[in-house]
Amino acid sequence: MGEKDDLYEKLRQQYTDEELVESFVFPHGLTEEEKKKADRELWEFRKKRLQEMTPEEKIYSGLLRIKYQVKAYVESGYYDENKNVSNYLHEYMRVVAKNQKELAEDIAVHPTRLSRILNRREKLSLAIAYRLEGHSGDLIPAILWWKLMQKEVEHEIRTDEKERRKEKKRVKNIVYKNAS
Amino acid sequence: MKLLHRRSGEFHEAVIELVQDEDWEIIEKDENFEFNWLKEKKYFVHKITLKLEKEILGLVSIEDIPKELRLFIRLIEVGKKHRGKEKVYDHVAGCLLAFTCDLAFQRNYNGFISLIPKTELVNHYKSKYGFGEFGSHLYLELEKSENLIKKYLENG
């Protein structure tokens, strides 16, 4: 009996089996050969499952991939130029196997408007975020699209000095001037 | 995600993060953990803590097996204070399992995770977390994986 099994036996004296599964996944305890065999068998099973996946399961899995990737990103503290609404919308269309025209029709948005969003010339509106939520069967909540867009906007505010200067020039009256 | 504080019945915000270099010394000295976690250093080891607090409540060691499109859970250990009848916080292991499911979706593995359980515990893992069984492995994928995420990570 190895050190890890000794610990398992000790813990079995302290806790019930139910309590153990609420606190542990134990080291597997198989020999190298046994582990390889178990992994081989599981991979055969997994390959079969992958081959048998229905189109609906593939869409479901793809949508959840987008959901959890976006969620992890919007909750993180970093900015990544590639993780933007446009790229995730392109990925969304790939997962649900729809082109721009089909998606625009599905969510009742003018194709030109969707094209502008995909080309980053227009921001995603809350209304479209809600429609995308509905389109995904509520798998990808509107709030995630919204937060993803907000992250882009925040980055723009922090970095786009040209736009800031341009808009400030249009101000006709400044209500407070810092004396210093 | 939230952990259940058993005495008050309140849920407290928690976070799961990758173990950083400076955590290893703390883990090594922490008497709440009995396994030798340093042996897991070459895998993806994550810790769960309460938000804005330092105490590590639990740890998970994950092996990424990209060629088989799955994440393998090598080890989970909940700290002593949060085990058994006297536990302070509940759902610690559930959150670590659900976090692994979340990662398995992110990596395009269809939420597929697996572990090799002790024989005596097989049925308990199946009934507690919804695992399926194949050979020596228990596994979760797709809806079963999402159910765990909903239960433990999206609980308010």
Tab-separated table of N, CA, C and O in Angstrom, chain A residues 10-129:
chain	number	residue	atom	x	y	z
A	10	LYS	N	-6.749	6.348	6.090
A	10	LYS	CA	-6.857	7.186	7.291
A	10	LYS	C	-8.089	8.093	7.202
A	10	LYS	O	-8.867	8.216	8.154
A	11	LEU	N	-8.273	8.686	6.037
A	11	LEU	CA	-9.411	9.591	5.855
A	11	LEU	C	-10.741	8.835	5.906
A	11	LEU	O	-11.756	9.366	6.358
A	12	ARG	N	-10.716	7.587	5.463
A	12	ARG	CA	-11.945	6.768	5.522
A	12	ARG	C	-12.378	6.508	6.959
A	12	ARG	O	-13.547	6.262	7.235
A	13	GLN	N	-11.405	6.519	7.878
A	13	GLN	CA	-11.748	6.343	9.294
A	13	GLN	C	-12.411	7.610	9.845
A	13	GLN	O	-13.181	7.556	10.789
A	14	GLN	N	-12.095	8.743	9.227
A	14	GLN	CA	-12.583	10.025	9.752
A	14	GLN	C	-13.904	10.471	9.147
A	14	GLN	O	-14.683	11.158	9.786
A	15	TYR	N	-14.103	10.127	7.879
A	15	TYR	CA	-15.269	10.654	7.160
A	15	TYR	C	-16.078	9.534	6.518
A	15	TYR	O	-15.541	8.483	6.170
A	16	THR	N	-17.377	9.817	6.313
A	16	THR	CA	-18.217	8.868	5.581
A	16	THR	C	-17.859	8.960	4.092
A	16	THR	O	-17.224	9.941	3.662
A	17	ASP	N	-18.320	7.994	3.297
A	17	ASP	CA	-18.045	8.039	1.857
A	17	ASP	C	-18.659	9.294	1.220
A	17	ASP	O	-18.066	9.917	0.345
A	18	GLU	N	-19.868	9.657	1.657
A	18	GLU	CA	-20.511	10.866	1.131
A	18	GLU	C	-19.663	12.098	1.441
A	18	GLU	O	-19.495	12.984	0.599
A	19	GLU	N	-19.154	12.137	2.647
A	19	GLU	CA	-18.322	13.292	3.026
A	19	GLU	C	-17.013	13.306	2.240
A	19	GLU	O	-16.501	14.376	1.896
A	20	LEU	N	-16.501	12.135	1.916
A	20	LEU	CA	-15.253	12.079	1.137
A	20	LEU	C	-15.452	12.643	-0.275
A	20	LEU	O	-14.619	13.399	-0.764
A	21	VAL	N	-16.577	12.293	-0.918
A	21	VAL	CA	-16.777	12.822	-2.285
A	21	VAL	C	-17.100	14.319	-2.272
A	21	VAL	O	-16.978	14.969	-3.286
A	22	GLU	N	-17.494	14.829	-1.109
A	22	GLU	CA	-17.711	16.281	-0.999
A	22	GLU	C	-16.414	17.027	-0.709
A	22	GLU	O	-16.402	18.257	-0.623
A	23	SER	N	-15.321	16.297	-0.560
A	23	SER	CA	-14.059	16.954	-0.192
A	23	SER	C	-12.857	16.516	-1.015
A	23	SER	O	-11.807	17.172	-0.950
A	24	PHE	N	-12.981	15.397	-1.731
A	24	PHE	CA	-11.790	14.865	-2.400
A	24	PHE	C	-12.074	14.263	-3.766
A	24	PHE	O	-13.142	13.706	-4.004
A	25	VAL	N	-11.064	14.372	-4.647
A	25	VAL	CA	-10.865	13.404	-5.718
A	25	VAL	C	-9.478	12.867	-5.423
A	25	VAL	O	-8.503	13.633	-5.384
A	26	PHE	N	-9.388	11.577	-5.175
A	26	PHE	CA	-8.113	10.984	-4.757
A	26	PHE	C	-7.239	10.633	-5.963
A	26	PHE	O	-7.750	10.403	-7.065
A	27	PRO	N	-5.923	10.564	-5.751
A	27	PRO	CA	-5.044	10.084	-6.828
A	27	PRO	C	-5.519	8.708	-7.289
A	27	PRO	O	-6.002	7.908	-6.470
A	28	HIS	N	-5.382	8.428	-8.596
A	28	HIS	CA	-6.056	7.246	-9.158
A	28	HIS	C	-5.570	5.903	-8.594
A	28	HIS	O	-6.334	4.954	-8.522
A	29	GLY	N	-4.315	5.800	-8.222
A	29	GLY	CA	-3.829	4.561	-7.595
A	29	GLY	C	-3.625	3.400	-8.552
A	29	GLY	O	-3.348	2.276	-8.116
A	30	LEU	N	-3.766	3.614	-9.865
A	30	LEU	CA	-3.538	2.530	-10.827
A	30	LEU	C	-2.041	2.433	-11.139
A	30	LEU	O	-1.302	3.407	-10.985
A	31	THR	N	-1.629	1.263	-11.625
A	31	THR	CA	-0.257	1.152	-12.126
A	31	THR	C	-0.189	1.904	-13.447
A	31	THR	O	-1.237	2.230	-14.046
A	32	GLU	N	1.024	2.139	-13.926
A	32	GLU	CA	1.185	2.884	-15.182
A	32	GLU	C	0.447	2.180	-16.329
A	32	GLU	O	-0.226	2.805	-17.131
A	33	GLU	N	0.580	0.842	-16.358
A	33	GLU	CA	-0.069	0.053	-17.413
A	33	GLU	C	-1.585	0.135	-17.315
A	33	GLU	O	-2.291	0.300	-18.315
A	34	GLU	N	-2.083	-0.004	-16.083
A	34	GLU	CA	-3.539	0.067	-15.862
A	34	GLU	C	-4.079	1.435	-16.278
A	34	GLU	O	-5.140	1.544	-16.898
A	35	LYS	N	-3.314	2.472	-15.943
A	35	LYS	CA	-3.744	3.836	-16.285
A	35	LYS	C	-3.776	4.021	-17.804
A	35	LYS	O	-4.742	4.576	-18.357
A	36	LYS	N	-2.739	3.534	-18.473
A	36	LYS	CA	-2.695	3.654	-19.937
A	36	LYS	C	-3.892	2.938	-20.567
A	36	LYS	O	-4.519	3.438	-21.496
A	37	LYS	N	-4.181	1.759	-20.057
A	37	LYS	CA	-5.300	0.967	-20.585
A	37	LYS	C	-6.631	1.723	-20.351
A	37	LYS	O	-7.454	1.831	-21.272
A	38	ALA	N	-6.785	2.233	-19.146
A	38	ALA	CA	-8.024	2.970	-18.831
A	38	ALA	C	-8.170	4.186	-19.745
A	38	ALA	O	-9.266	4.484	-20.238
A	39	ASP	N	-7.060	4.881	-19.993
A	39	ASP	CA	-7.101	6.070	-20.858
A	39	ASP	C	-7.415	5.690	-22.305
A	39	ASP	O	-8.175	6.391	-22.992
A	40	ARG	N	-6.801	4.595	-22.763
A	40	ARG	CA	-7.052	4.123	-24.139
A	40	ARG	C	-8.534	3.814	-24.335
A	40	ARG	O	-9.151	4.218	-25.312
A	41	GLU	N	-9.086	3.104	-23.355
A	41	GLU	CA	-10.499	2.719	-23.443
A	41	GLU	C	-11.406	3.958	-23.448
A	41	GLU	O	-12.367	4.043	-24.201
A	42	LEU	N	-11.052	4.899	-22.593
A	42	LEU	CA	-11.874	6.114	-22.533
A	42	LEU	C	-11.790	6.888	-23.842
A	42	LEU	O	-12.795	7.411	-24.324
A	43	TRP	N	-10.610	6.933	-24.452
A	43	TRP	CA	-10.438	7.663	-25.713
A	43	TRP	C	-11.252	7.008	-26.839
A	43	TRP	O	-11.872	7.688	-27.654
A	44	GLU	N	-11.293	5.669	-26.840
A	44	GLU	CA	-12.126	4.973	-27.835
A	44	GLU	C	-13.597	5.351	-27.650
A	44	GLU	O	-14.316	5.624	-28.615
A	45	PHE	N	-14.010	5.344	-26.410
A	45	PHE	CA	-15.389	5.725	-26.074
A	45	PHE	C	-15.655	7.170	-26.482
A	45	PHE	O	-16.683	7.490	-27.079
A	46	ARG	N	-14.692	8.035	-26.179
A	46	ARG	CA	-14.831	9.475	-26.485
A	46	ARG	C	-14.912	9.698	-27.998
A	46	ARG	O	-15.717	10.497	-28.473
A	47	LYS	N	-14.074	9.004	-28.748
A	47	LYS	CA	-14.102	9.146	-30.213
A	47	LYS	C	-15.472	8.770	-30.754
A	47	LYS	O	-16.024	9.432	-31.633
A	48	LYS	N	-16.010	7.685	-30.216
A	48	LYS	CA	-17.322	7.217	-30.653
A	48	LYS	C	-18.388	8.280	-30.330
A	48	LYS	O	-19.239	8.582	-31.166
A	49	ARG	N	-18.312	8.827	-29.149
A	49	ARG	CA	-19.260	9.876	-28.742
A	49	ARG	C	-19.147	11.087	-29.664
A	49	ARG	O	-20.146	11.687	-30.059
A	50	LEU	N	-17.895	11.451	-30.008
A	50	LEU	CA	-17.689	12.611	-30.884
A	50	LEU	C	-18.303	12.359	-32.263
A	50	LEU	O	-18.925	13.244	-32.854
A	51	GLN	N	-18.128	11.128	-32.762
A	51	GLN	CA	-18.691	10.787	-34.076
A	51	GLN	C	-20.216	10.792	-34.050
A	51	GLN	O	-20.860	11.098	-35.047
A	52	GLU	N	-20.764	10.432	-32.901
A	52	GLU	CA	-22.222	10.316	-32.794
A	52	GLU	C	-22.917	11.620	-32.406
A	52	GLU	O	-24.142	11.663	-32.310
A	53	MET	N	-22.137	12.646	-32.148
A	53	MET	CA	-22.764	13.910	-31.708
A	53	MET	C	-23.716	14.434	-32.773
A	53	MET	O	-23.368	14.491	-33.955
A	54	THR	N	-24.904	14.790	-32.351
A	54	THR	CA	-25.895	15.316	-33.291
A	54	THR	C	-25.549	16.773	-33.635
A	54	THR	O	-24.823	17.432	-32.868
A	55	PRO	N	-26.072	17.301	-34.745
A	55	PRO	CA	-25.841	18.722	-35.056
A	55	PRO	C	-26.288	19.632	-33.907
A	55	PRO	O	-25.628	20.624	-33.606
A	56	GLU	N	-27.396	19.263	-33.258
A	56	GLU	CA	-27.889	20.079	-32.137
A	56	GLU	C	-26.890	20.088	-30.985
A	56	GLU	O	-26.623	21.115	-30.369
A	57	GLU	N	-26.307	18.907	-30.706
A	57	GLU	CA	-25.306	18.836	-29.624
A	57	GLU	C	-24.072	19.663	-29.970
A	57	GLU	O	-23.471	20.297	-29.102
A	58	LYS	N	-23.696	19.667	-31.252
A	58	LYS	CA	-22.526	20.455	-31.668
A	58	LYS	C	-22.794	21.952	-31.497
A	58	LYS	O	-21.924	22.696	-31.049
A	59	ILE	N	-24.017	22.362	-31.856
A	59	ILE	CA	-24.367	23.780	-31.677
A	59	ILE	C	-24.386	24.123	-30.193
A	59	ILE	O	-23.819	25.139	-29.756
A	60	TYR	N	-25.012	23.251	-29.415
A	60	TYR	CA	-25.092	23.457	-27.962
A	60	TYR	C	-23.688	23.613	-27.368
A	60	TYR	O	-23.408	24.560	-26.618
A	61	SER	N	-22.804	22.703	-27.734
A	61	SER	CA	-21.449	22.726	-27.192
A	61	SER	C	-20.689	23.972	-27.667
A	61	SER	O	-19.975	24.618	-26.892
A	62	GLY	N	-20.879	24.328	-28.945
A	62	GLY	CA	-20.209	25.512	-29.493
A	62	GLY	C	-20.688	26.796	-28.831
A	62	GLY	O	-19.889	27.694	-28.542
A	63	LEU	N	-21.989	26.880	-28.571
A	63	LEU	CA	-22.525	28.080	-27.927
A	63	LEU	C	-22.014	28.194	-26.491
A	63	LEU	O	-21.669	29.283	-26.031
A	64	LEU	N	-21.942	27.046	-25.801
A	64	LEU	CA	-21.423	27.104	-24.426
A	64	LEU	C	-19.929	27.452	-24.419
A	64	LEU	O	-19.450	28.122	-23.515
A	65	ARG	N	-19.217	27.012	-25.454
A	65	ARG	CA	-17.795	27.398	-25.544
A	65	ARG	C	-17.687	28.918	-25.632
A	65	ARG	O	-16.923	29.543	-24.903
A	66	ILE	N	-18.499	29.517	-26.532
A	66	ILE	CA	-18.462	30.983	-26.665
A	66	ILE	C	-18.856	31.638	-25.338
A	66	ILE	O	-18.194	32.550	-24.858
A	67	LYS	N	-19.936	31.127	-24.741
A	67	LYS	CA	-20.409	31.716	-23.483
A	67	LYS	C	-19.297	31.736	-22.426
A	67	LYS	O	-19.012	32.776	-21.828
A	68	TYR	N	-18.663	30.578	-22.208
A	68	TYR	CA	-17.683	30.518	-21.111
A	68	TYR	C	-16.372	31.214	-21.464
A	68	TYR	O	-15.693	31.734	-20.581
A	69	GLN	N	-16.041	31.274	-22.751
A	69	GLN	CA	-14.849	32.043	-23.144
A	69	GLN	C	-15.091	33.538	-22.912
A	69	GLN	O	-14.233	34.229	-22.365
A	70	VAL	N	-16.270	34.005	-23.336
A	70	VAL	CA	-16.574	35.428	-23.164
A	70	VAL	C	-16.652	35.773	-21.676
A	70	VAL	O	-16.108	36.776	-21.212
A	71	LYS	N	-17.294	34.881	-20.911
A	71	LYS	CA	-17.446	35.121	-19.471
A	71	LYS	C	-16.076	35.237	-18.800
A	71	LYS	O	-15.832	36.161	-18.023
A	72	ALA	N	-15.191	34.294	-19.125
A	72	ALA	CA	-13.848	34.318	-18.521
A	72	ALA	C	-13.132	35.606	-18.918
A	72	ALA	O	-12.454	36.235	-18.100
A	73	TYR	N	-13.307	36.023	-20.162
A	73	TYR	CA	-12.616	37.227	-20.635
A	73	TYR	C	-13.162	38.495	-19.973
A	73	TYR	O	-12.391	39.324	-19.484
A	74	VAL	N	-14.483	38.636	-19.937
A	74	VAL	CA	-15.032	39.888	-19.375
A	74	VAL	C	-14.769	39.980	-17.865
A	74	VAL	O	-14.716	41.077	-17.308
A	75	GLU	N	-14.582	38.833	-17.224
A	75	GLU	CA	-14.286	38.860	-15.786
A	75	GLU	C	-12.792	39.045	-15.510
A	75	GLU	O	-12.390	39.230	-14.369
A	76	SER	N	-11.980	38.942	-16.569
A	76	SER	CA	-10.535	39.082	-16.379
A	76	SER	C	-10.160	40.564	-16.392
A	76	SER	O	-10.944	41.409	-16.819
A	77	GLY	N	-8.957	40.846	-15.967
A	77	GLY	CA	-8.533	42.243	-15.914
A	77	GLY	C	-7.778	42.701	-17.152
A	77	GLY	O	-7.322	43.831	-17.205
A	78	TYR	N	-7.613	41.851	-18.141
A	78	TYR	CA	-6.792	42.234	-19.290
A	78	TYR	C	-7.641	42.549	-20.522
A	78	TYR	O	-8.793	42.132	-20.608
A	79	TYR	N	-7.016	43.291	-21.451
A	79	TYR	CA	-7.686	43.607	-22.703
A	79	TYR	C	-6.975	42.880	-23.836
A	79	TYR	O	-5.754	42.877	-23.920
A	80	ASP	N	-7.768	42.258	-24.706
A	80	ASP	CA	-7.198	41.546	-25.848
A	80	ASP	C	-7.925	42.043	-27.102
A	80	ASP	O	-9.136	41.862	-27.231
A	81	GLU	N	-7.157	42.659	-27.980
A	81	GLU	CA	-7.714	43.254	-29.201
A	81	GLU	C	-8.537	42.230	-30.008
A	81	GLU	O	-9.524	42.572	-30.644
A	82	ASN	N	-8.116	40.971	-29.942
A	82	ASN	CA	-8.800	39.946	-30.747
A	82	ASN	C	-10.114	39.453	-30.127
A	82	ASN	O	-10.921	38.822	-30.800
A	83	LYS	N	-10.267	39.703	-28.837
A	83	LYS	CA	-11.493	39.224	-28.178
A	83	LYS	C	-12.521	40.346	-28.199
A	83	LYS	O	-12.783	40.988	-27.186
A	84	ASN	N	-13.082	40.576	-29.365
A	84	ASN	CA	-14.056	41.657	-29.509
A	84	ASN	C	-15.394	41.110	-30.011
A	84	ASN	O	-15.502	39.938	-30.392
A	85	VAL	N	-16.400	41.969	-29.994
A	85	VAL	CA	-17.756	41.565	-30.388
A	85	VAL	C	-17.751	41.002	-31.807
A	85	VAL	O	-18.372	39.969	-32.085
A	86	SER	N	-17.037	41.671	-32.695
A	86	SER	CA	-17.022	41.246	-34.092
A	86	SER	C	-16.496	39.811	-34.237
A	86	SER	O	-17.124	38.969	-34.891
A	87	ASN	N	-15.352	39.547	-33.616
A	87	ASN	CA	-14.784	38.189	-33.739
A	87	ASN	C	-15.687	37.120	-33.127
A	87	ASN	O	-15.841	36.028	-33.678
A	88	TYR	N	-16.271	37.451	-31.967
A	88	TYR	CA	-17.159	36.454	-31.344
A	88	TYR	C	-18.464	36.291	-32.148
A	88	TYR	O	-19.029	35.196	-32.182
A	89	LEU	N	-18.913	37.370	-32.792
A	89	LEU	CA	-20.106	37.234	-33.643
A	89	LEU	C	-19.802	36.354	-34.867
A	89	LEU	O	-20.626	35.519	-35.263
A	90	HIS	N	-18.607	36.544	-35.437
A	90	HIS	CA	-18.204	35.669	-36.546
A	90	HIS	C	-18.157	34.209	-36.071
A	90	HIS	O	-18.614	33.293	-36.762
A	91	GLU	N	-17.617	34.006	-34.869
A	91	GLU	CA	-17.534	32.649	-34.319
A	91	GLU	C	-18.941	32.094	-34.068
A	91	GLU	O	-19.222	30.923	-34.324
A	92	TYR	N	-19.813	32.978	-33.586
A	92	TYR	CA	-21.207	32.589	-33.337
A	92	TYR	C	-21.858	32.099	-34.634
A	92	TYR	O	-22.517	31.047	-34.667
A	93	MET	N	-21.634	32.856	-35.722
A	93	MET	CA	-22.239	32.471	-37.012
A	93	MET	C	-21.678	31.137	-37.498
A	93	MET	O	-22.398	30.331	-38.074
A	94	ARG	N	-20.392	30.912	-37.227
A	94	ARG	CA	-19.776	29.646	-37.631
A	94	ARG	C	-20.418	28.472	-36.862
A	94	ARG	O	-20.773	27.450	-37.441
A	95	VAL	N	-20.587	28.679	-35.550
A	95	VAL	CA	-21.155	27.613	-34.700
A	95	VAL	C	-22.592	27.287	-35.120
A	95	VAL	O	-22.971	26.112	-35.202
A	96	VAL	N	-23.388	28.329	-35.361
A	96	VAL	CA	-24.796	28.065	-35.695
A	96	VAL	C	-25.000	27.867	-37.200
A	96	VAL	O	-26.134	27.688	-37.668
A	97	ALA	N	-23.882	27.887	-37.951
A	97	ALA	CA	-23.902	27.645	-39.409
A	97	ALA	C	-24.858	28.586	-40.136
A	97	ALA	O	-25.736	28.156	-40.907
A	98	LYS	N	-24.726	29.882	-39.843
A	98	LYS	CA	-25.556	30.899	-40.520
A	98	LYS	C	-24.628	31.945	-41.132
A	98	LYS	O	-23.630	32.329	-40.488
A	99	ASN	N	-24.974	32.419	-42.332
A	99	ASN	CA	-24.210	33.536	-42.879
A	99	ASN	C	-24.828	34.848	-42.398
A	99	ASN	O	-25.847	34.844	-41.706
A	100	GLN	N	-24.202	35.950	-42.791
A	100	GLN	CA	-24.668	37.267	-42.307
A	100	GLN	C	-26.131	37.509	-42.634
A	100	GLN	O	-26.900	37.978	-41.804
A	101	LYS	N	-26.481	37.183	-43.872
A	101	LYS	CA	-27.862	37.436	-44.323
A	101	LYS	C	-28.854	36.610	-43.486
A	101	LYS	O	-29.894	37.108	-43.059
A	102	GLU	N	-28.502	35.349	-43.270
A	102	GLU	CA	-29.413	34.466	-42.507
A	102	GLU	C	-29.538	34.923	-41.055
A	102	GLU	O	-30.640	34.932	-40.493
A	103	LEU	N	-28.397	35.290	-40.457
A	103	LEU	CA	-28.469	35.740	-39.058
A	103	LEU	C	-29.271	37.040	-38.965
A	103	LEU	O	-30.111	37.188	-38.068
A	104	ALA	N	-29.015	37.973	-39.898
A	104	ALA	CA	-29.746	39.249	-39.896
A	104	ALA	C	-31.250	38.980	-39.980
A	104	ALA	O	-32.041	39.591	-39.260
A	105	GLU	N	-31.616	38.048	-40.829
A	105	GLU	CA	-33.039	37.721	-40.982
A	105	GLU	C	-33.590	37.086	-39.696
A	105	GLU	O	-34.660	37.449	-39.229
A	106	ASP	N	-32.834	36.146	-39.133
A	106	ASP	CA	-33.277	35.466	-37.903
A	106	ASP	C	-33.548	36.447	-36.772
A	106	ASP	O	-34.473	36.267	-35.981
A	107	ILE	N	-32.678	37.468	-36.640
A	107	ILE	CA	-32.844	38.371	-35.490
A	107	ILE	C	-33.481	39.714	-35.907
A	107	ILE	O	-33.474	40.669	-35.127
A	108	ALA	N	-34.029	39.735	-37.110
A	108	ALA	CA	-34.760	40.910	-37.615
A	108	ALA	C	-33.941	42.201	-37.531
A	108	ALA	O	-34.391	43.226	-36.996
A	109	VAL	N	-32.719	42.123	-38.045
A	109	VAL	CA	-31.846	43.305	-38.127
A	109	VAL	C	-31.517	43.496	-39.601
A	109	VAL	O	-31.321	42.511	-40.327
A	110	HIS	N	-31.440	44.761	-40.040
A	110	HIS	CA	-31.094	45.000	-41.438
A	110	HIS	C	-29.686	44.454	-41.708
A	110	HIS	O	-28.769	44.685	-40.916
A	111	PRO	N	-29.508	43.722	-42.823
A	111	PRO	CA	-28.189	43.120	-43.108
A	111	PRO	C	-27.045	44.133	-43.105
A	111	PRO	O	-25.933	43.824	-42.683
A	112	THR	N	-27.345	45.350	-43.543
A	112	THR	CA	-26.300	46.388	-43.563
A	112	THR	C	-25.848	46.720	-42.146
A	112	THR	O	-24.664	46.918	-41.872
A	113	ARG	N	-26.822	46.753	-41.248
A	113	ARG	CA	-26.496	47.087	-39.859
A	113	ARG	C	-25.636	45.976	-39.243
A	113	ARG	O	-24.647	46.251	-38.560
A	114	LEU	N	-26.028	44.739	-39.499
A	114	LEU	CA	-25.232	43.620	-38.966
A	114	LEU	C	-23.823	43.662	-39.561
A	114	LEU	O	-22.836	43.442	-38.848
A	115	SER	N	-23.756	43.993	-40.837
A	115	SER	CA	-22.461	44.076	-41.496
A	115	SER	C	-21.593	45.161	-40.848
A	115	SER	O	-20.396	44.981	-40.632
A	116	ARG	N	-22.220	46.288	-40.515
A	116	ARG	CA	-21.474	47.386	-39.870
A	116	ARG	C	-20.943	46.943	-38.503
A	116	ARG	O	-19.827	47.280	-38.125
A	117	ILE	N	-21.753	46.170	-37.777
A	117	ILE	CA	-21.307	45.682	-36.458
A	117	ILE	C	-20.147	44.694	-36.641
A	117	ILE	O	-19.138	44.763	-35.944
A	118	LEU	N	-20.300	43.829	-37.621
A	118	LEU	CA	-19.248	42.827	-37.863
A	118	LEU	C	-17.946	43.480	-38.332
A	118	LEU	O	-16.860	42.962	-38.078
A	119	ASN	N	-18.076	44.633	-39.000
A	119	ASN	CA	-16.881	45.344	-39.465
A	119	ASN	C	-16.427	46.423	-38.490
A	119	ASN	O	-15.602	47.269	-38.832
A	120	ARG	N	-16.996	46.419	-37.315
A	120	ARG	CA	-16.620	47.324	-36.229
A	120	ARG	C	-16.825	48.795	-36.576
A	120	ARG	O	-16.076	49.648	-36.121
A	121	ARG	N	-17.835	49.066	-37.395
A	121	ARG	CA	-18.152	50.463	-37.700
A	121	ARG	C	-19.378	50.921	-36.908
A	121	ARG	O	-19.769	52.063	-36.969
A	122	GLU	N	-19.989	49.991	-36.200
A	122	GLU	CA	-21.141	50.332	-35.354
A	122	GLU	C	-21.095	49.455	-34.108
A	122	GLU	O	-20.692	48.287	-34.174
A	123	LYS	N	-21.540	50.031	-32.985
A	123	LYS	CA	-21.539	49.276	-31.727
A	123	LYS	C	-22.793	48.399	-31.626
A	123	LYS	O	-23.849	48.759	-32.142
A	124	LEU	N	-22.627	47.306	-30.941
A	124	LEU	CA	-23.765	46.419	-30.672
A	124	LEU	C	-24.753	47.151	-29.765
A	124	LEU	O	-24.340	47.736	-28.765
A	125	SER	N	-26.037	47.133	-30.095
A	125	SER	CA	-27.028	47.784	-29.219
A	125	SER	C	-27.563	46.757	-28.227
A	125	SER	O	-27.436	45.546	-28.427
A	126	LEU	N	-28.191	47.287	-27.190
A	126	LEU	CA	-28.787	46.399	-26.181
A	126	LEU	C	-29.881	45.537	-26.835
A	126	LEU	O	-30.017	44.354	-26.532
A	127	ALA	N	-30.639	46.151	-27.759
A	127	ALA	CA	-31.716	45.415	-28.436
A	127	ALA	C	-31.143	44.195	-29.175
A	127	ALA	O	-31.710	43.096	-29.099
A	128	ILE	N	-30.009	44.388	-29.841
A	128	ILE	CA	-29.420	43.244	-30.566
A	128	ILE	C	-28.864	42.208	-29.587
A	128	ILE	O	-28.954	41.006	-29.823
A	129	ALA	N	-28.327	42.684	-28.468
A	129	ALA	CA	-27.839	41.734	-27.446
A	129	ALA	C	-28.987	40.848	-26.963
A	129	ALA	O	-28.840	39.635	-26.819
